[in-house]
């Protein structure tokens, strides 16, 4: 099966600019996650979707970050305006919901540099 | 969530076995022990998981202590491609709905010496 697709692969922006990341999960995976990984740290969950509904966004800085998953398939994560501390890799993951297929699959991520 | 503790870094020679430890003293009876690894410039990938018994797959083996308070990921013959950060993660009963998620620590950075 195809993996989790993310784009762009790299992005460099100036602080206070806006940026958006796109994720296409594995076909049929109902659960989608966005993680933020700062250099030297493990990934930290930002938001979790079940189909097109938000399950957990407790760690999402809602004053600047937003995410949506229209039609329960693709998802976008937006930062507006960006700060220097947002420099990180943004990982998208999806999880199966069928018996025997509950594993997580991660994309390769988008590396964001805010200057 | 129950917490895991891993060494920050380890080194191993190429073609030798590697034993990566993980402590999880507060594990509950229904927590599964999962291992993921993250190769450079990639997202984490699943390695292996287990509940009580030792497990083997094509990538690695998982040895679980009898009291389940610790486990060891074993790479039988490390290659340069095994250089990665290895995460030990506890997952509750796997279900097809709900707010189940992976919670990562800082993991163990494994360096393979040629």
PDB file of C-alpha atoms in Angstrom:
ATOM      1  CA  UNK A   1       0.000   0.000   0.000  1.00  0.00           C
ATOM      2  CA  UNK A   2       1.127   3.572  -0.602  1.00  0.00           C
ATOM      3  CA  UNK A   3       2.548   5.409   2.382  1.00  0.00           C
ATOM      4  CA  UNK A   4       1.550   8.683   3.996  1.00  0.00           C
ATOM      5  CA  UNK A   5       2.329  11.528   1.611  1.00  0.00           C
ATOM      6  CA  UNK A   6       3.402  14.944   2.857  1.00  0.00           C
ATOM      7  CA  UNK A   7       4.320  18.140   1.072  1.00  0.00           C
ATOM      8  CA  UNK A   8       6.313  20.235   0.825  1.00  0.00           C
ATOM      9  CA  UNK A   9       9.408  18.411   1.980  1.00  0.00           C
ATOM     10  CA  UNK A  10      11.176  21.598   3.058  1.00  0.00           C
ATOM     11  CA  UNK A  11      10.022  25.153   3.690  1.00  0.00           C
ATOM     12  CA  UNK A  12      11.897  28.278   4.721  1.00  0.00           C
ATOM     13  CA  UNK A  13       9.907  31.346   5.737  1.00  0.00           C
ATOM     14  CA  UNK A  14      10.471  34.557   7.631  1.00  0.00           C
ATOM     15  CA  UNK A  15       8.914  35.065  11.027  1.00  0.00           C
ATOM     16  CA  UNK A  16       5.394  36.431  10.969  1.00  0.00           C
ATOM     17  CA  UNK A  17       4.718  34.824   7.575  1.00  0.00           C
ATOM     18  CA  UNK A  18       2.167  32.069   7.048  1.00  0.00           C
ATOM     19  CA  UNK A  19       2.770  28.498   5.954  1.00  0.00           C
ATOM     20  CA  UNK A  20       0.658  25.438   5.220  1.00  0.00           C
ATOM     21  CA  UNK A  21       1.491  21.752   5.143  1.00  0.00           C
ATOM     22  CA  UNK A  22      -0.448  19.036   3.395  1.00  0.00           C
ATOM     23  CA  UNK A  23      -0.920  15.376   4.280  1.00  0.00           C
ATOM     24  CA  UNK A  24      -2.552  12.526   2.389  1.00  0.00           C
ATOM     25  CA  UNK A  25      -2.961   9.485   4.674  1.00  0.00           C
ATOM     26  CA  UNK A  26      -3.128   5.832   3.750  1.00  0.00           C
ATOM     27  CA  UNK A  27      -6.380   5.053   1.998  1.00  0.00           C
ATOM     28  CA  UNK A  28      -9.022   3.937   4.442  1.00  0.00           C
ATOM     29  CA  UNK A  29      -7.237   5.118   7.571  1.00  0.00           C
ATOM     30  CA  UNK A  30      -9.783   6.985   9.635  1.00  0.00           C
ATOM     31  CA  UNK A  31      -7.404   8.415  12.220  1.00  0.00           C
ATOM     32  CA  UNK A  32      -4.892  11.088  11.314  1.00  0.00           C
ATOM     33  CA  UNK A  33      -2.304  12.782  13.496  1.00  0.00           C
ATOM     34  CA  UNK A  34      -0.048  15.817  13.191  1.00  0.00           C
ATOM     35  CA  UNK A  35       3.138  15.781  15.258  1.00  0.00           C
ATOM     36  CA  UNK A  36       5.769  18.468  15.773  1.00  0.00           C
ATOM     37  CA  UNK A  37       9.366  17.327  16.214  1.00  0.00           C
ATOM     38  CA  UNK A  38      11.890  19.871  17.391  1.00  0.00           C
ATOM     39  CA  UNK A  39      15.536  18.988  16.781  1.00  0.00           C
ATOM     40  CA  UNK A  40      16.827  16.515  19.357  1.00  0.00           C
ATOM     41  CA  UNK A  41      13.381  15.713  20.762  1.00  0.00           C
ATOM     42  CA  UNK A  42      10.784  13.039  20.162  1.00  0.00           C
ATOM     43  CA  UNK A  43       7.655  13.890  18.182  1.00  0.00           C
ATOM     44  CA  UNK A  44       4.948  15.753  20.091  1.00  0.00           C
ATOM     45  CA  UNK A  45       1.300  15.369  19.179  1.00  0.00           C
ATOM     46  CA  UNK A  46      -0.386  18.548  17.971  1.00  0.00           C
ATOM     47  CA  UNK A  47      -3.783  17.309  16.831  1.00  0.00           C
ATOM     48  CA  UNK A  48      -5.653  14.073  16.193  1.00  0.00           C
ATOM     49  CA  UNK A  49      -8.569  13.584  13.807  1.00  0.00           C
ATOM     50  CA  UNK A  50     -11.045  10.733  13.627  1.00  0.00           C
ATOM     51  CA  UNK A  51     -12.514  10.982  10.133  1.00  0.00           C
ATOM     52  CA  UNK A  52     -13.138  14.738   9.820  1.00  0.00           C
ATOM     53  CA  UNK A  53     -13.693  15.404  13.517  1.00  0.00           C
ATOM     54  CA  UNK A  54     -11.089  16.584  16.027  1.00  0.00           C
ATOM     55  CA  UNK A  55     -10.439  14.071  18.813  1.00  0.00           C
ATOM     56  CA  UNK A  56      -7.584  15.821  20.621  1.00  0.00           C
ATOM     57  CA  UNK A  57      -6.122  19.270  19.999  1.00  0.00           C
ATOM     58  CA  UNK A  58      -5.047  20.020  23.554  1.00  0.00           C
ATOM     59  CA  UNK A  59      -1.408  20.581  22.528  1.00  0.00           C
ATOM     60  CA  UNK A  60      -2.158  22.748  19.496  1.00  0.00           C
ATOM     61  CA  UNK A  61      -1.238  26.441  19.966  1.00  0.00           C
ATOM     62  CA  UNK A  62      -4.576  27.630  18.702  1.00  0.00           C
ATOM     63  CA  UNK A  63      -3.634  31.296  18.564  1.00  0.00           C
ATOM     64  CA  UNK A  64      -1.410  30.552  15.560  1.00  0.00           C
ATOM     65  CA  UNK A  65      -1.921  26.946  14.478  1.00  0.00           C
ATOM     66  CA  UNK A  66      -4.968  25.531  12.740  1.00  0.00           C
ATOM     67  CA  UNK A  67      -5.719  22.239  11.067  1.00  0.00           C
ATOM     68  CA  UNK A  68      -8.546  20.760   9.100  1.00  0.00           C
ATOM     69  CA  UNK A  69      -9.445  17.474   7.517  1.00  0.00           C
ATOM     70  CA  UNK A  70     -12.196  18.072   5.042  1.00  0.00           C
ATOM     71  CA  UNK A  71     -14.088  14.987   3.869  1.00  0.00           C
ATOM     72  CA  UNK A  72     -12.101  12.851   6.295  1.00  0.00           C
ATOM     73  CA  UNK A  73      -9.206  12.238   3.915  1.00  0.00           C
ATOM     74  CA  UNK A  74      -6.491  14.853   3.265  1.00  0.00           C
ATOM     75  CA  UNK A  75      -5.462  17.250   5.970  1.00  0.00           C
ATOM     76  CA  UNK A  76      -3.744  20.622   6.105  1.00  0.00           C
ATOM     77  CA  UNK A  77      -1.888  22.212   9.009  1.00  0.00           C
ATOM     78  CA  UNK A  78      -1.403  25.975   8.956  1.00  0.00           C
ATOM     79  CA  UNK A  79       0.741  28.326  10.989  1.00  0.00           C
ATOM     80  CA  UNK A  80      -0.134  32.014  10.956  1.00  0.00           C
ATOM     81  CA  UNK A  81       1.955  33.945  11.909  1.00  0.00           C
ATOM     82  CA  UNK A  82       5.063  31.818  12.319  1.00  0.00           C
ATOM     83  CA  UNK A  83       7.572  32.324  15.126  1.00  0.00           C
ATOM     84  CA  UNK A  84      11.212  31.319  15.293  1.00  0.00           C
ATOM     85  CA  UNK A  85      10.376  28.551  17.774  1.00  0.00           C
ATOM     86  CA  UNK A  86       8.103  26.899  15.200  1.00  0.00           C
ATOM     87  CA  UNK A  87      11.178  25.654  13.365  1.00  0.00           C
ATOM     88  CA  UNK A  88      10.732  21.893  13.442  1.00  0.00           C
ATOM     89  CA  UNK A  89       9.764  18.860  11.409  1.00  0.00           C
ATOM     90  CA  UNK A  90       6.010  18.424  11.075  1.00  0.00           C
ATOM     91  CA  UNK A  91       5.035  14.790  10.801  1.00  0.00           C
ATOM     92  CA  UNK A  92       1.723  13.393   9.669  1.00  0.00           C
ATOM     93  CA  UNK A  93       0.671   9.887  10.640  1.00  0.00           C
ATOM     94  CA  UNK A  94      -2.383   7.759  10.025  1.00  0.00           C
ATOM     95  CA  UNK A  95      -3.691   4.699  11.798  1.00  0.00           C
ATOM     96  CA  UNK A  96      -5.790   1.841  10.577  1.00  0.00           C
ATOM     97  CA  UNK A  97      -9.020   0.937  12.280  1.00  0.00           C
ATOM     98  CA  UNK A  98      -9.587  -2.550  10.966  1.00  0.00           C
ATOM     99  CA  UNK A  99      -8.866  -5.621  13.048  1.00  0.00           C
ATOM    100  CA  UNK A 100      -5.264  -6.681  12.525  1.00  0.00           C
ATOM    101  CA  UNK A 101      -4.338  -3.315  11.073  1.00  0.00           C
ATOM    102  CA  UNK A 102      -4.090  -0.857  13.921  1.00  0.00           C
ATOM    103  CA  UNK A 103      -0.521   0.174  13.156  1.00  0.00           C
ATOM    104  CA  UNK A 104       0.686   3.727  12.738  1.00  0.00           C
ATOM    105  CA  UNK A 105       2.306   4.878   9.507  1.00  0.00           C
ATOM    106  CA  UNK A 106       4.239   8.122   9.392  1.00  0.00           C
ATOM    107  CA  UNK A 107       5.111  10.350   6.490  1.00  0.00           C
ATOM    108  CA  UNK A 108       8.633  11.673   5.982  1.00  0.00           C
ATOM    109  CA  UNK A 109       7.637  15.064   7.324  1.00  0.00           C
ATOM    110  CA  UNK A 110       7.995  18.692   6.336  1.00  0.00           C
ATOM    111  CA  UNK A 111      11.055  20.475   7.675  1.00  0.00           C
ATOM    112  CA  UNK A 112      10.152  24.074   8.498  1.00  0.00           C
ATOM    113  CA  UNK A 113      12.811  26.704   9.106  1.00  0.00           C
ATOM    114  CA  UNK A 114      11.650  30.094  10.359  1.00  0.00           C
ATOM    115  CA  UNK A 115      14.256  32.851   9.988  1.00  0.00           C
TER     116      UNK A 115
ATOM    117  CA  UNK B   1       0.230   7.636  30.453  1.00  0.00           C
ATOM    118  CA  UNK B   2       2.780   5.193  31.806  1.00  0.00           C
ATOM    119  CA  UNK B   3       6.313   6.451  31.239  1.00  0.00           C
ATOM    120  CA  UNK B   4       9.349   4.744  29.710  1.00  0.00           C
ATOM    121  CA  UNK B   5      13.027   5.432  30.378  1.00  0.00           C
ATOM    122  CA  UNK B   6      15.757   4.800  27.820  1.00  0.00           C
ATOM    123  CA  UNK B   7      19.456   5.694  27.594  1.00  0.00           C
ATOM    124  CA  UNK B   8      20.052   8.795  25.494  1.00  0.00           C
ATOM    125  CA  UNK B   9      22.598   7.131  23.245  1.00  0.00           C
ATOM    126  CA  UNK B  10      24.377   3.867  22.519  1.00  0.00           C
ATOM    127  CA  UNK B  11      27.105   2.724  20.170  1.00  0.00           C
ATOM    128  CA  UNK B  12      27.672  -0.652  18.619  1.00  0.00           C
ATOM    129  CA  UNK B  13      30.052  -2.177  16.126  1.00  0.00           C
ATOM    130  CA  UNK B  14      28.752  -3.221  12.763  1.00  0.00           C
ATOM    131  CA  UNK B  15      27.699  -6.876  12.466  1.00  0.00           C
ATOM    132  CA  UNK B  16      27.476  -7.297  16.230  1.00  0.00           C
ATOM    133  CA  UNK B  17      24.275  -7.733  18.277  1.00  0.00           C
ATOM    134  CA  UNK B  18      22.748  -4.671  19.920  1.00  0.00           C
ATOM    135  CA  UNK B  19      20.637  -4.689  23.061  1.00  0.00           C
ATOM    136  CA  UNK B  20      18.560  -1.549  23.585  1.00  0.00           C
ATOM    137  CA  UNK B  21      17.024  -1.370  27.086  1.00  0.00           C
ATOM    138  CA  UNK B  22      13.797   0.254  28.196  1.00  0.00           C
ATOM    139  CA  UNK B  23      12.418   0.629  31.711  1.00  0.00           C
ATOM    140  CA  UNK B  24       8.671   0.944  32.255  1.00  0.00           C
ATOM    141  CA  UNK B  25       8.131   0.318  35.959  1.00  0.00           C
ATOM    142  CA  UNK B  26       4.589   1.783  35.986  1.00  0.00           C
ATOM    143  CA  UNK B  27       3.304  -0.361  33.124  1.00  0.00           C
ATOM    144  CA  UNK B  28      -0.266  -1.569  33.542  1.00  0.00           C
ATOM    145  CA  UNK B  29      -1.433  -5.085  32.881  1.00  0.00           C
ATOM    146  CA  UNK B  30      -3.030  -4.169  29.571  1.00  0.00           C
ATOM    147  CA  UNK B  31      -0.202  -2.024  28.159  1.00  0.00           C
ATOM    148  CA  UNK B  32       1.570  -3.327  25.092  1.00  0.00           C
ATOM    149  CA  UNK B  33       5.256  -2.510  24.630  1.00  0.00           C
ATOM    150  CA  UNK B  34       5.928  -1.038  21.213  1.00  0.00           C
ATOM    151  CA  UNK B  35       9.196  -0.088  19.572  1.00  0.00           C
ATOM    152  CA  UNK B  36       9.508   2.401  16.760  1.00  0.00           C
ATOM    153  CA  UNK B  37      12.631   3.709  15.117  1.00  0.00           C
ATOM    154  CA  UNK B  38      13.349   6.888  13.221  1.00  0.00           C
ATOM    155  CA  UNK B  39      15.987   6.828  10.534  1.00  0.00           C
ATOM    156  CA  UNK B  40      17.619  10.140   9.581  1.00  0.00           C
ATOM    157  CA  UNK B  41      15.259  12.472   7.709  1.00  0.00           C
ATOM    158  CA  UNK B  42      12.334  10.040   7.948  1.00  0.00           C
ATOM    159  CA  UNK B  43       9.282   9.598  10.094  1.00  0.00           C
ATOM    160  CA  UNK B  44       9.173   6.915  12.783  1.00  0.00           C
ATOM    161  CA  UNK B  45       8.531   3.369  11.631  1.00  0.00           C
ATOM    162  CA  UNK B  46       7.157   0.379  13.509  1.00  0.00           C
ATOM    163  CA  UNK B  47       9.696  -2.214  14.616  1.00  0.00           C
ATOM    164  CA  UNK B  48       8.023  -4.693  16.949  1.00  0.00           C
ATOM    165  CA  UNK B  49       5.584  -4.998  19.832  1.00  0.00           C
ATOM    166  CA  UNK B  50       4.710  -7.453  22.577  1.00  0.00           C
ATOM    167  CA  UNK B  51       2.640  -7.948  25.708  1.00  0.00           C
ATOM    168  CA  UNK B  52       4.214 -10.647  27.876  1.00  0.00           C
ATOM    169  CA  UNK B  53       6.070 -13.176  25.786  1.00  0.00           C
ATOM    170  CA  UNK B  54       9.250 -12.567  23.831  1.00  0.00           C
ATOM    171  CA  UNK B  55       8.628 -11.741  20.186  1.00  0.00           C
ATOM    172  CA  UNK B  56      10.633 -12.130  17.001  1.00  0.00           C
ATOM    173  CA  UNK B  57      10.162 -10.666  13.552  1.00  0.00           C
ATOM    174  CA  UNK B  58      12.337 -10.062  10.534  1.00  0.00           C
ATOM    175  CA  UNK B  59      13.657  -6.775  11.941  1.00  0.00           C
ATOM    176  CA  UNK B  60      14.355  -7.550  15.575  1.00  0.00           C
ATOM    177  CA  UNK B  61      13.524  -9.457  18.736  1.00  0.00           C
ATOM    178  CA  UNK B  62      11.814  -8.143  21.844  1.00  0.00           C
ATOM    179  CA  UNK B  63      12.668  -9.611  25.225  1.00  0.00           C
ATOM    180  CA  UNK B  64      10.213  -8.734  28.003  1.00  0.00           C
ATOM    181  CA  UNK B  65      11.094  -9.175  31.666  1.00  0.00           C
ATOM    182  CA  UNK B  66       8.908 -11.519  33.654  1.00  0.00           C
ATOM    183  CA  UNK B  67       7.555  -8.658  35.789  1.00  0.00           C
ATOM    184  CA  UNK B  68       7.117  -6.547  32.614  1.00  0.00           C
ATOM    185  CA  UNK B  69       8.874  -3.586  34.209  1.00  0.00           C
ATOM    186  CA  UNK B  70      11.565  -3.607  31.552  1.00  0.00           C
ATOM    187  CA  UNK B  71      12.179  -4.816  28.031  1.00  0.00           C
ATOM    188  CA  UNK B  72      15.046  -5.073  25.569  1.00  0.00           C
ATOM    189  CA  UNK B  73      15.017  -4.605  21.833  1.00  0.00           C
ATOM    190  CA  UNK B  74      17.587  -6.872  20.218  1.00  0.00           C
ATOM    191  CA  UNK B  75      19.084  -6.295  16.806  1.00  0.00           C
ATOM    192  CA  UNK B  76      20.876  -9.535  16.102  1.00  0.00           C
ATOM    193  CA  UNK B  77      23.417  -8.224  13.638  1.00  0.00           C
ATOM    194  CA  UNK B  78      23.571  -4.462  13.364  1.00  0.00           C
ATOM    195  CA  UNK B  79      24.237  -2.845  10.027  1.00  0.00           C
ATOM    196  CA  UNK B  80      24.949   0.775   9.201  1.00  0.00           C
ATOM    197  CA  UNK B  81      21.317   1.108   8.102  1.00  0.00           C
ATOM    198  CA  UNK B  82      20.211   0.421  11.673  1.00  0.00           C
ATOM    199  CA  UNK B  83      21.623   3.760  12.842  1.00  0.00           C
ATOM    200  CA  UNK B  84      18.536   5.568  14.098  1.00  0.00           C
ATOM    201  CA  UNK B  85      16.691   6.822  17.155  1.00  0.00           C
ATOM    202  CA  UNK B  86      14.783   3.979  18.813  1.00  0.00           C
ATOM    203  CA  UNK B  87      11.651   4.739  20.812  1.00  0.00           C
ATOM    204  CA  UNK B  88      10.084   2.445  23.396  1.00  0.00           C
ATOM    205  CA  UNK B  89       6.381   3.298  23.772  1.00  0.00           C
ATOM    206  CA  UNK B  90       3.548   1.851  25.819  1.00  0.00           C
ATOM    207  CA  UNK B  91       0.189   1.456  24.141  1.00  0.00           C
ATOM    208  CA  UNK B  92      -3.034   0.525  25.878  1.00  0.00           C
ATOM    209  CA  UNK B  93      -5.543  -1.976  24.583  1.00  0.00           C
ATOM    210  CA  UNK B  94      -5.683  -1.477  20.862  1.00  0.00           C
ATOM    211  CA  UNK B  95      -9.077  -0.415  19.643  1.00  0.00           C
ATOM    212  CA  UNK B  96     -10.425   0.859  16.389  1.00  0.00           C
ATOM    213  CA  UNK B  97     -11.813   4.057  17.813  1.00  0.00           C
ATOM    214  CA  UNK B  98     -11.187   6.532  20.592  1.00  0.00           C
ATOM    215  CA  UNK B  99      -8.360   8.954  21.238  1.00  0.00           C
ATOM    216  CA  UNK B 100      -5.534   6.437  21.314  1.00  0.00           C
ATOM    217  CA  UNK B 101      -2.219   7.976  20.298  1.00  0.00           C
ATOM    218  CA  UNK B 102       1.514   7.358  20.421  1.00  0.00           C
ATOM    219  CA  UNK B 103       3.392   9.371  23.037  1.00  0.00           C
ATOM    220  CA  UNK B 104       7.112   9.604  22.320  1.00  0.00           C
ATOM    221  CA  UNK B 105       9.967  10.161  24.735  1.00  0.00           C
ATOM    222  CA  UNK B 106      13.424  11.205  23.562  1.00  0.00           C
ATOM    223  CA  UNK B 107      14.458   7.663  22.622  1.00  0.00           C
ATOM    224  CA  UNK B 108      17.923   6.133  22.259  1.00  0.00           C
ATOM    225  CA  UNK B 109      20.183   7.345  19.479  1.00  0.00           C
ATOM    226  CA  UNK B 110      22.006   4.274  18.160  1.00  0.00           C
ATOM    227  CA  UNK B 111      25.302   4.818  16.372  1.00  0.00           C
ATOM    228  CA  UNK B 112      26.814   1.956  14.392  1.00  0.00           C
ATOM    229  CA  UNK B 113      30.573   1.943  14.083  1.00  0.00           C
ATOM    230  CA  UNK B 114      31.909   0.463  10.817  1.00  0.00           C
TER     231      UNK B 114
END
